[in-house]
Short mmCIF file of C-alpha atoms in Angstrom, two decimals:
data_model
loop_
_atom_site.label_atom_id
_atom_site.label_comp_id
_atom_site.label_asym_id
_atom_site.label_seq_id
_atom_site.Cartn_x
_atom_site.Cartn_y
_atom_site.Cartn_z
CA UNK A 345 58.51 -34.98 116.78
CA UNK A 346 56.13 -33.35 119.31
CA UNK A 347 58.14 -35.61 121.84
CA UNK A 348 61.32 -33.99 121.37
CA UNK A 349 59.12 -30.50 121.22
CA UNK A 350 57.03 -30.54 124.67
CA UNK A 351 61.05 -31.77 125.83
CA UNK A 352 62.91 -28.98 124.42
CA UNK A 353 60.03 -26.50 125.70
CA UNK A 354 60.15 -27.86 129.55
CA UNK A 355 64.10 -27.72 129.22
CA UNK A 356 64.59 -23.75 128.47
CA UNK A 357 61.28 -23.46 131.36
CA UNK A 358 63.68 -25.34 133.61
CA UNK A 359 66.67 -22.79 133.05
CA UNK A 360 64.56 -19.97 133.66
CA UNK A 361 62.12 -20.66 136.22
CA UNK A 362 62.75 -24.27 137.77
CA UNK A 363 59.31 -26.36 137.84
CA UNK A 364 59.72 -27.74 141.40
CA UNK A 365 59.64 -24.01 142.87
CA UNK A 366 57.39 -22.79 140.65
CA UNK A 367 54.87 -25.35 141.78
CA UNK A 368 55.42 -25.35 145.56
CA UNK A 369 55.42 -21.50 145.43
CA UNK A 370 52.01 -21.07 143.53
CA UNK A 371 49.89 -23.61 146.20
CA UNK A 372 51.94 -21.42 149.26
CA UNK A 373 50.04 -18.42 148.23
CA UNK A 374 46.91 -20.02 147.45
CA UNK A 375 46.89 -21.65 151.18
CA UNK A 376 47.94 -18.20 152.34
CA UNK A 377 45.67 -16.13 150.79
CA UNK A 378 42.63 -18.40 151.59
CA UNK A 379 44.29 -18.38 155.55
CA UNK A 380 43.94 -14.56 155.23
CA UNK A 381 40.64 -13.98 154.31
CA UNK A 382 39.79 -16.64 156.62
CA UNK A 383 41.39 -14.32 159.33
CA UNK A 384 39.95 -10.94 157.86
CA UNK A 385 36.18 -12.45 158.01
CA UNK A 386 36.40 -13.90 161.77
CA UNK A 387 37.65 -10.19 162.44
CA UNK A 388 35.18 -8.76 160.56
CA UNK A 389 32.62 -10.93 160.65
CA UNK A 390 31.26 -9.01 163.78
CA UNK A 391 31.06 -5.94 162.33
CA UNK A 392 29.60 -6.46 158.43
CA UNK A 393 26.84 -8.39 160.93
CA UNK A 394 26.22 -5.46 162.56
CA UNK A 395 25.91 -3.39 159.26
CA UNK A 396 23.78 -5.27 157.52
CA UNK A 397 20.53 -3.63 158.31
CA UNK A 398 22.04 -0.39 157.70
CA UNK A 399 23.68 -1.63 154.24
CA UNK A 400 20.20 -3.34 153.39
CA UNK A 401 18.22 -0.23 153.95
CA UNK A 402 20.70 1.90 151.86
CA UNK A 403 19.80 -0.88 148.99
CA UNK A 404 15.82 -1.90 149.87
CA UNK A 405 14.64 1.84 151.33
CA UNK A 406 13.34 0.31 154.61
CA UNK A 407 9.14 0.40 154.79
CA UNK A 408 6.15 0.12 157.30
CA UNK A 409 4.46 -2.25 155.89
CA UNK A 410 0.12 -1.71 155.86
CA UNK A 411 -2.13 1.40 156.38
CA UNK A 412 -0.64 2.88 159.70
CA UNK A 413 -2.27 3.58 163.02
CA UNK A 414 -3.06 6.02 165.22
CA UNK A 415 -3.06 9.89 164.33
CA UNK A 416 -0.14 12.18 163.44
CA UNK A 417 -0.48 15.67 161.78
CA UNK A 418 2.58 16.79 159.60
CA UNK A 419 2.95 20.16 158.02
CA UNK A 420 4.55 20.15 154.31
CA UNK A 421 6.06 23.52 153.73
CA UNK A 422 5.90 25.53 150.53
CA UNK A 423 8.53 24.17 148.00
CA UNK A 424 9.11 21.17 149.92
CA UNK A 425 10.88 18.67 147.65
CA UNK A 426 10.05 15.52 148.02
CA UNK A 427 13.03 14.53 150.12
CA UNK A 428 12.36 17.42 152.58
CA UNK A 429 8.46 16.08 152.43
CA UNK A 430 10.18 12.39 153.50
CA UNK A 431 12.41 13.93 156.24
CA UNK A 432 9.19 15.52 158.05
CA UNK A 433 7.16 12.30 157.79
CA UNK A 434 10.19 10.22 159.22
CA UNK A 435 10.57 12.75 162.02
CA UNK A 436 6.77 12.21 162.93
CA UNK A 437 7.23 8.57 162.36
CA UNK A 438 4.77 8.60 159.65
CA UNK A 439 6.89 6.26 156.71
CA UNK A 440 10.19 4.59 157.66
CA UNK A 441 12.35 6.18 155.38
CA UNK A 442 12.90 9.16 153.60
CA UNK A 443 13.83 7.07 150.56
CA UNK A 444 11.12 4.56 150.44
CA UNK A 445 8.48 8.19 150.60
CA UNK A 446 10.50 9.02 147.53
CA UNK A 447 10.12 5.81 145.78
CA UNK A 448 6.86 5.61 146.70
CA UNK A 449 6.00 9.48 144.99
CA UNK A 450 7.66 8.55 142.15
CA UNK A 451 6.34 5.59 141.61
CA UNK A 452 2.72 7.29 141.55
CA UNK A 453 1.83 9.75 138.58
CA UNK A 454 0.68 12.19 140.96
CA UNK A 455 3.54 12.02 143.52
CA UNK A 456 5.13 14.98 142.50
CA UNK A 457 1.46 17.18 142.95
CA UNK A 458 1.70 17.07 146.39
CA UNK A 459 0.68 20.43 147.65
CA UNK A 460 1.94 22.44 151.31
CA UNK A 461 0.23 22.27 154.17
CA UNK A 462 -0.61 20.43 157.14
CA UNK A 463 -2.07 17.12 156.69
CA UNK A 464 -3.77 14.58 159.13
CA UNK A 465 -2.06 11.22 159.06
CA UNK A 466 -1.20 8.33 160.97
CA UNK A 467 1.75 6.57 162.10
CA UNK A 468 4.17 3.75 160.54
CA UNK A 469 2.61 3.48 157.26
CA UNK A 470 3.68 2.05 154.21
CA UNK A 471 4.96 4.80 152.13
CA UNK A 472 2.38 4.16 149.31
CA UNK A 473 -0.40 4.50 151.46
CA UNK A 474 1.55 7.97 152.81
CA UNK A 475 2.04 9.51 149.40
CA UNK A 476 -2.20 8.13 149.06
CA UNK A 477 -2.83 10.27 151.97
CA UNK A 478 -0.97 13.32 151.29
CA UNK A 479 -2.68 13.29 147.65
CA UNK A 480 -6.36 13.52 149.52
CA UNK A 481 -7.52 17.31 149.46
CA UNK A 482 -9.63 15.61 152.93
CA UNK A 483 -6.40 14.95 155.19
CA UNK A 484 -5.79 18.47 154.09
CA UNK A 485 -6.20 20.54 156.97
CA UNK A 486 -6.50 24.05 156.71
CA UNK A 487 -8.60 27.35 157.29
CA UNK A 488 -9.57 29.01 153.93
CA UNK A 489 -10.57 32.87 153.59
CA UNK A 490 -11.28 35.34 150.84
CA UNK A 491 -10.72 38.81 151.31
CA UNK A 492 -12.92 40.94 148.44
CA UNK A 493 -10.63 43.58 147.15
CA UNK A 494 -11.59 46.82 148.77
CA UNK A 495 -12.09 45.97 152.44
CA UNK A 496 -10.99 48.00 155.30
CA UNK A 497 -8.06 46.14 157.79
CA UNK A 498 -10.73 46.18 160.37
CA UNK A 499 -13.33 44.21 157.90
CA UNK A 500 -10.60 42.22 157.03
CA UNK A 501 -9.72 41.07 160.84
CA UNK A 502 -13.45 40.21 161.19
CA UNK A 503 -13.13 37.64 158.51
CA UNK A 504 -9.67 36.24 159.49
CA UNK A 505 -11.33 36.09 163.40
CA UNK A 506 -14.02 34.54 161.93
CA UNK A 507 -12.22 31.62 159.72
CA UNK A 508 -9.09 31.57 162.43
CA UNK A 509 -10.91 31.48 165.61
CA UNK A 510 -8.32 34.32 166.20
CA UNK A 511 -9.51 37.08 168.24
CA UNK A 512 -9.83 40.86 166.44
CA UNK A 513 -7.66 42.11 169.10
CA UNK A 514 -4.95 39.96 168.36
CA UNK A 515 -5.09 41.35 164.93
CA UNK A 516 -5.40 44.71 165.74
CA UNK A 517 -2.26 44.59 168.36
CA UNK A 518 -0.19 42.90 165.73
CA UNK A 519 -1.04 45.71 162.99
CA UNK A 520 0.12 48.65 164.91
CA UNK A 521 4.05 47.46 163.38
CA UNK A 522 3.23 47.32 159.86
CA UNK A 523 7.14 47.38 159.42
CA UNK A 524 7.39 44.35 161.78
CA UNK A 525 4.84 42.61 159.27
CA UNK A 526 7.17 43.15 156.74
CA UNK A 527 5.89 46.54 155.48
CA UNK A 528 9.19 47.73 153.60
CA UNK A 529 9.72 51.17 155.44
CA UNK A 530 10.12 53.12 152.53
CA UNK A 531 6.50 52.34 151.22
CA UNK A 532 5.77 54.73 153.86
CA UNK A 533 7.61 58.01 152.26
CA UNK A 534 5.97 60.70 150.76
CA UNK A 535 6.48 63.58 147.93
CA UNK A 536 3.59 65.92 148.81
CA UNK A 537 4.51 67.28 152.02
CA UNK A 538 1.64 65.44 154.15
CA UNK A 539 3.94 63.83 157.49
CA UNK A 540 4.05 60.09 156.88
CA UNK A 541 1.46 58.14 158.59
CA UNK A 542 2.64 54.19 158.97
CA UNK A 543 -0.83 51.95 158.85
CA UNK A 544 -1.52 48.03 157.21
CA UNK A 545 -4.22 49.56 155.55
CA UNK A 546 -3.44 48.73 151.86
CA UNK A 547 -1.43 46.12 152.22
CA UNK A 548 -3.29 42.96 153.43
CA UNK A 549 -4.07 42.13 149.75
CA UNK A 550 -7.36 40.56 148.66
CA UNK A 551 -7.19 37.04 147.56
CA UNK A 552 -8.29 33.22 149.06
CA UNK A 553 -5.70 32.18 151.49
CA UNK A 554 -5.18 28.78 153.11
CA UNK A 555 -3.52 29.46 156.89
CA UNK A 556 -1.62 26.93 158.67
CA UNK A 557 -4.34 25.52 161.49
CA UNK A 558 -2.63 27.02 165.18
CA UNK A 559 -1.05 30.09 163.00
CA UNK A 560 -0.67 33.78 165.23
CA UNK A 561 -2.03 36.81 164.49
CA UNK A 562 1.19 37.78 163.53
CA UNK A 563 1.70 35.15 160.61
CA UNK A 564 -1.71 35.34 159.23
CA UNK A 565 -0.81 39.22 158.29
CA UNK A 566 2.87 38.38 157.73
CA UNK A 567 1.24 36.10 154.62
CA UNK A 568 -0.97 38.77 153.09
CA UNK A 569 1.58 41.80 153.54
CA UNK A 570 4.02 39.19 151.73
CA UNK A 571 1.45 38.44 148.97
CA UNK A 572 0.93 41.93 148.64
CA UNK A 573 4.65 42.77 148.06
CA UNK A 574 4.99 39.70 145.52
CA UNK A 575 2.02 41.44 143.10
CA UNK A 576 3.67 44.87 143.63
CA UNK A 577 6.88 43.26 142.23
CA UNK A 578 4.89 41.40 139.66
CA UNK A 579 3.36 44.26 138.04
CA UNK A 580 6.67 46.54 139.19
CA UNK A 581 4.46 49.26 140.34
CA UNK A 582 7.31 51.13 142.66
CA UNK A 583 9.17 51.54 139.91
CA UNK A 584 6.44 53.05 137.51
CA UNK A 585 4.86 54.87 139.86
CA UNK A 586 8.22 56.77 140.76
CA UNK A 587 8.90 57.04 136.97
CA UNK A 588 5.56 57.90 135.27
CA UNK A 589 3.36 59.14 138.12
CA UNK A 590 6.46 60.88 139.68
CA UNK A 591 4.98 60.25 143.24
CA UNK A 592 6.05 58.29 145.78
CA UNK A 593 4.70 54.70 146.14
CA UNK A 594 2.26 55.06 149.32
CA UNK A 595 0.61 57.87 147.59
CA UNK A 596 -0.04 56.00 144.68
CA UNK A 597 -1.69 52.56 147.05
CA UNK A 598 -3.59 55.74 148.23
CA UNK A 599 -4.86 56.41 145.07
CA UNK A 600 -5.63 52.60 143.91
CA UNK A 601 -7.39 52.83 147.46
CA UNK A 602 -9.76 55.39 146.57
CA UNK A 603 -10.32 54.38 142.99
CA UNK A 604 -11.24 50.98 144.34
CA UNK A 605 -13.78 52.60 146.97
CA UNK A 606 -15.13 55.26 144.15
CA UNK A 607 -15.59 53.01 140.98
CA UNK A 608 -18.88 51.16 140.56
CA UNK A 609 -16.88 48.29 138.43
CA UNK A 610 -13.30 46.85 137.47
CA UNK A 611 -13.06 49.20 134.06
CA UNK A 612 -13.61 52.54 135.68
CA UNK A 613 -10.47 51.62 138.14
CA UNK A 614 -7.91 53.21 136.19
CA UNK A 615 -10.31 56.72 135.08
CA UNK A 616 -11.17 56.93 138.76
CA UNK A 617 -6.80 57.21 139.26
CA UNK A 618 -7.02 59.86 136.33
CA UNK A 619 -9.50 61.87 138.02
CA UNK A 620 -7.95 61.96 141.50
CA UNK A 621 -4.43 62.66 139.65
CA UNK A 622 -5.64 65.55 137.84
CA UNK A 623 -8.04 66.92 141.02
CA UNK A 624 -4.33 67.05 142.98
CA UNK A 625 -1.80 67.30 141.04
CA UNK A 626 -2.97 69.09 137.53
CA UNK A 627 -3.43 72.70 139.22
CA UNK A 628 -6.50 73.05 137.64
CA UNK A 629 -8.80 71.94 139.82
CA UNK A 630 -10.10 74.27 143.60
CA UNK A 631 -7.68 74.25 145.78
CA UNK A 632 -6.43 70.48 144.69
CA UNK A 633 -8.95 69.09 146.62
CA UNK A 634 -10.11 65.83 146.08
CA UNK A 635 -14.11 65.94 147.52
CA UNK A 636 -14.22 62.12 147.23
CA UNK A 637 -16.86 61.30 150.22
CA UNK A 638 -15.21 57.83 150.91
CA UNK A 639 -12.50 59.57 153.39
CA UNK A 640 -15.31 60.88 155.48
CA UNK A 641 -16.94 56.99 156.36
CA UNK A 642 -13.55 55.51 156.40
CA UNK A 643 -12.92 57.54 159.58
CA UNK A 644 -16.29 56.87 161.04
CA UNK A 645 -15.59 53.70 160.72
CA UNK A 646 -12.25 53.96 162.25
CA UNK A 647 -13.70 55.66 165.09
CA UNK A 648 -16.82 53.31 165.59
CA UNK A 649 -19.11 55.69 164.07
CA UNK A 650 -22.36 54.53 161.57
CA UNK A 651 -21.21 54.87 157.59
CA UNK A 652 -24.07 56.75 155.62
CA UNK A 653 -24.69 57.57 152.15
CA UNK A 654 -22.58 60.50 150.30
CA UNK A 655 -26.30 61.82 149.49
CA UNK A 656 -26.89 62.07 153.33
CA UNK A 657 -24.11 64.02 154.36
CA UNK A 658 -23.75 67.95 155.38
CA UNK A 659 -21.51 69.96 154.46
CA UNK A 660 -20.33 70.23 157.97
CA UNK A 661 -19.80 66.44 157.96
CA UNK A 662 -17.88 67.00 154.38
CA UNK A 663 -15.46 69.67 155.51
CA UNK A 664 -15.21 68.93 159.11
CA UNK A 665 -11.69 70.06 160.43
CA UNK A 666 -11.27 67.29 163.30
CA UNK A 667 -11.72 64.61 160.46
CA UNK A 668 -8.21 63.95 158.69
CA UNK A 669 -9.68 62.02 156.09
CA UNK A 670 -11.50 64.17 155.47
CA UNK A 671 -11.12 65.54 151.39
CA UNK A 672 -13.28 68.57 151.35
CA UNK A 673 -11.65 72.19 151.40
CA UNK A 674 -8.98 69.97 152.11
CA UNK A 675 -5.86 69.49 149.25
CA UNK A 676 -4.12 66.38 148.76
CA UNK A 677 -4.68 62.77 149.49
CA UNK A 678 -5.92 61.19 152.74
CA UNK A 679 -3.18 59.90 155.63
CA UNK A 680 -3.17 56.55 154.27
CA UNK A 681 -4.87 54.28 151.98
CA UNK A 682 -8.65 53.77 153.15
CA UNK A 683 -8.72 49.85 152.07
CA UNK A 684 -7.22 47.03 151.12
CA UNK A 685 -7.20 47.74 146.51
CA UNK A 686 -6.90 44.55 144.10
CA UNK A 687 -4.65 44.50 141.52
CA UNK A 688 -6.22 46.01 138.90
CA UNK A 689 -7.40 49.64 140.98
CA UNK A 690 -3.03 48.74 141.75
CA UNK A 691 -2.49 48.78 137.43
CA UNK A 692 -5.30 51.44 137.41
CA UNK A 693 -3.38 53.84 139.47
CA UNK A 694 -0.22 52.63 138.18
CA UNK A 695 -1.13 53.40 134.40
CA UNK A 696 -4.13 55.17 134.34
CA UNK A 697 -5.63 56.10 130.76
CA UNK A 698 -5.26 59.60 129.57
CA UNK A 699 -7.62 62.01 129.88
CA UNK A 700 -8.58 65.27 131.57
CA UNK A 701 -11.36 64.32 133.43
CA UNK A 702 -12.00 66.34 136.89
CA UNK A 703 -15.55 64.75 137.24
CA UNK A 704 -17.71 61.75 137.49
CA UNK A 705 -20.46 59.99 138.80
CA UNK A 706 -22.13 56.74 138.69
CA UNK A 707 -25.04 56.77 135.73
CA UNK A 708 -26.87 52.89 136.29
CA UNK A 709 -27.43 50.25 138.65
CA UNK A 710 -24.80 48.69 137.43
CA UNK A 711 -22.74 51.06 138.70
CA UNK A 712 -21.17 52.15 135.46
CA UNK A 713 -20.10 55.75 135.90
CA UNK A 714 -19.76 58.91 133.20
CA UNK A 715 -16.94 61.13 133.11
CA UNK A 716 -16.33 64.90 132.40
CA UNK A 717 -13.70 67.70 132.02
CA UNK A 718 -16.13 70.11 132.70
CA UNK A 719 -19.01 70.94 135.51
CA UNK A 720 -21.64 71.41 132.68
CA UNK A 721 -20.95 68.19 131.75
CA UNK A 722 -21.17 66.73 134.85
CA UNK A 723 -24.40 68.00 135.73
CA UNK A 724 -25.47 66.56 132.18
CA UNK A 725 -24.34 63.07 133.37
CA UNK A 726 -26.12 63.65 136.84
CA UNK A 727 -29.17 64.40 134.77
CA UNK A 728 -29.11 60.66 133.50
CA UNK A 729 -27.90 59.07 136.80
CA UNK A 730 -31.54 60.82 138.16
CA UNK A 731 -33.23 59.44 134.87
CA UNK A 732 -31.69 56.35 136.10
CA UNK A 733 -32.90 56.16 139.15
CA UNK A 734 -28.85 56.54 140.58
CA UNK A 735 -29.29 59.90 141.99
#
């Protein structure tokens, strides 16, 4: 029975497909498809040879392979990622690959903490030992400052000189474009009629900076104007200031300028603002003069003059008419901020409390300070600043 089955099966595949051909036909295209790629790999063969390194690094992330020699210095820029991190190191020839520095970061918990900045190195290392390296605040190499808040641009280009090895000079030649520095030009208009005066004063703000080692003149104040404009935008003081003070932004820095010379401490900053506001702008103060004595040392010390106590001044130092800073029998603010404010005298004459003060004056060592809205009561408060041992 399974005879005449398997017989009657191979009979109807004879009248469709005939056995003979069917068998000679599949081992012809076996033989000629192994020919072929027999062909296609002597012509290739060349060629994927060639490739392999390439294909293999693609796969394996080609390495160095142990700690490196030599010395190379790479700079890691802010918001690097880590493949822009890898390019710079392959360009100095520090790791092999971008993609075995990325490996390498990720495979370490701390790889992605890798901070900008220039680093001191050394050439063909093993990526590990790279990402090690970069992870070390000692390869760091940089030149930290702090600027206090209230300094004058010429203080301030004494202590960049001094942790840049940059001359003064250089500083002061580089500050005559404040605009240049990136100084907005409209922070330099003006609602009370005084001609606009364009100075950095009030915009290198105080803070610790790290500068690039071999940085200019240039990009040292390029960085603090920048920082300066990054706070403004933080705390949106143009726009307040325009809004609620209803004066123009420079005259307002002015203001957080003299606040931050005036007050003896950080919570007098914004009643300081009130007081100069309402000595200008309120009408009911003597001829909206200010009388703050800081104007009169700023310009001594822009001229190269000795500073002195408000207590040791005359009048005709107070009210003298060559002095344009000077505040004295004088209305309005000075030509331009007199130092370099912090953020909060910025937020103090931004938002200053309300009050009506027209007076103050500092009462204790610790250079706390009354206020009044009348001159009996600020010769009251001068009575205790005496008691104090202030006055």
């Amino acid at each position: 029975m399974i005879d005449e089955l398997d017989l009657a099966f191979d009979e109807k595949a004879d009248r469709t497909k005939p056995r003979h051909r069917r068998s000679r036909g599949g081992k012809g295209r076996t033989s000629a498809a192994f020919l072929l790629t027999f062909v296609l790999l002597a012509v290739l063969g060349g060629g994927v040879y060639l490739g392999y390194n390439k294909v293999r690094d693609f796969f394996t992330a080609a390495d160095y392979d142990g700690p490196g020699t030599g010395t190379a210095q790479v700079q890691i820029k802010e918001s690097a990622t880590l493949t822009d991190m890898g390019n710079a190191l392959v360009d100095a020839d520090v790791v092999k690959s971008t993609a075995a520095f990325v490996n390498a970061a990720d495979a370490n918990p701390q790889g992605h903490n890798i901070r900008s900045g220039t680093y001191n190195l050394r050439k063909q290392m093993a990526a590990k030992d790279a990402v090690t390296l970069l992870l070390d605040p000692k390869s760091r190499v940089s030149t930290g400052v702090t600027i206090p808040e209230g300094k004058t641009a010429k203080q301030v280009y004494a202590l960049l000189s001094k942790a840049t090895n940059i001359p003064v000079k250089d500083f002061e030649e580089a500050a005559k474009d404040p605009v240049a520095l990136g100084v907005p030009a409209f922070w330099f208009n003006r609602t009370d009629g005084q001609k606009p005066a364009r100075s950095i004063e009030g915009f290198l703000f105080p803070d610790t900076y790290e500068f690039q080692p071999k940085g200019t003149a240039e990009q040292v104040l390029q960085t603090m104007v920048a920082h300066f404009l990054k706070v403004a935008e933080k705390i949106d003081f143009v726009n307040t200031v325009q809004k609620e003070r209803k004066i123009s932004p420079y005259e307002a820095l002015t203001v957080a300028s003299l606040a931050q010379a005036e007050a003896g401490n950080e919570a007098d900053l914004g009643k300081v603002a009130r007081v100069a506001y309402n000595r200008i702008y309120s009408g009911s103060f003597p001829c909206s003069c200010l009388q703050f004595d800081v104007g009169i040392n700023y310009y001594y010390q822009l001229t190269g003059r000795p500073t002195k106590p408000s207590k040791d001044m005359t009048l005709a130092e107070l009210t003298d008419p060559k002095n344009p800073y000077r505040t004295h029998n004088k209305p309005g603010l000075t030509p331009t901020p007199i130092n370099n404010p912090g953020q909060a005298a910025l937020e103090g004459a931004m938002k200053p409390p309300a009050g009506q003060w027209l007076y103050f004056v500092a009462i204790d060592k610790q250079g706390h300070s009354a206020f009044a809205t009348t001159l009996d009561g600020q010769r009251k408060n001068e009575a205790i600043a005496r008691k104090n041992g202030v006055l």
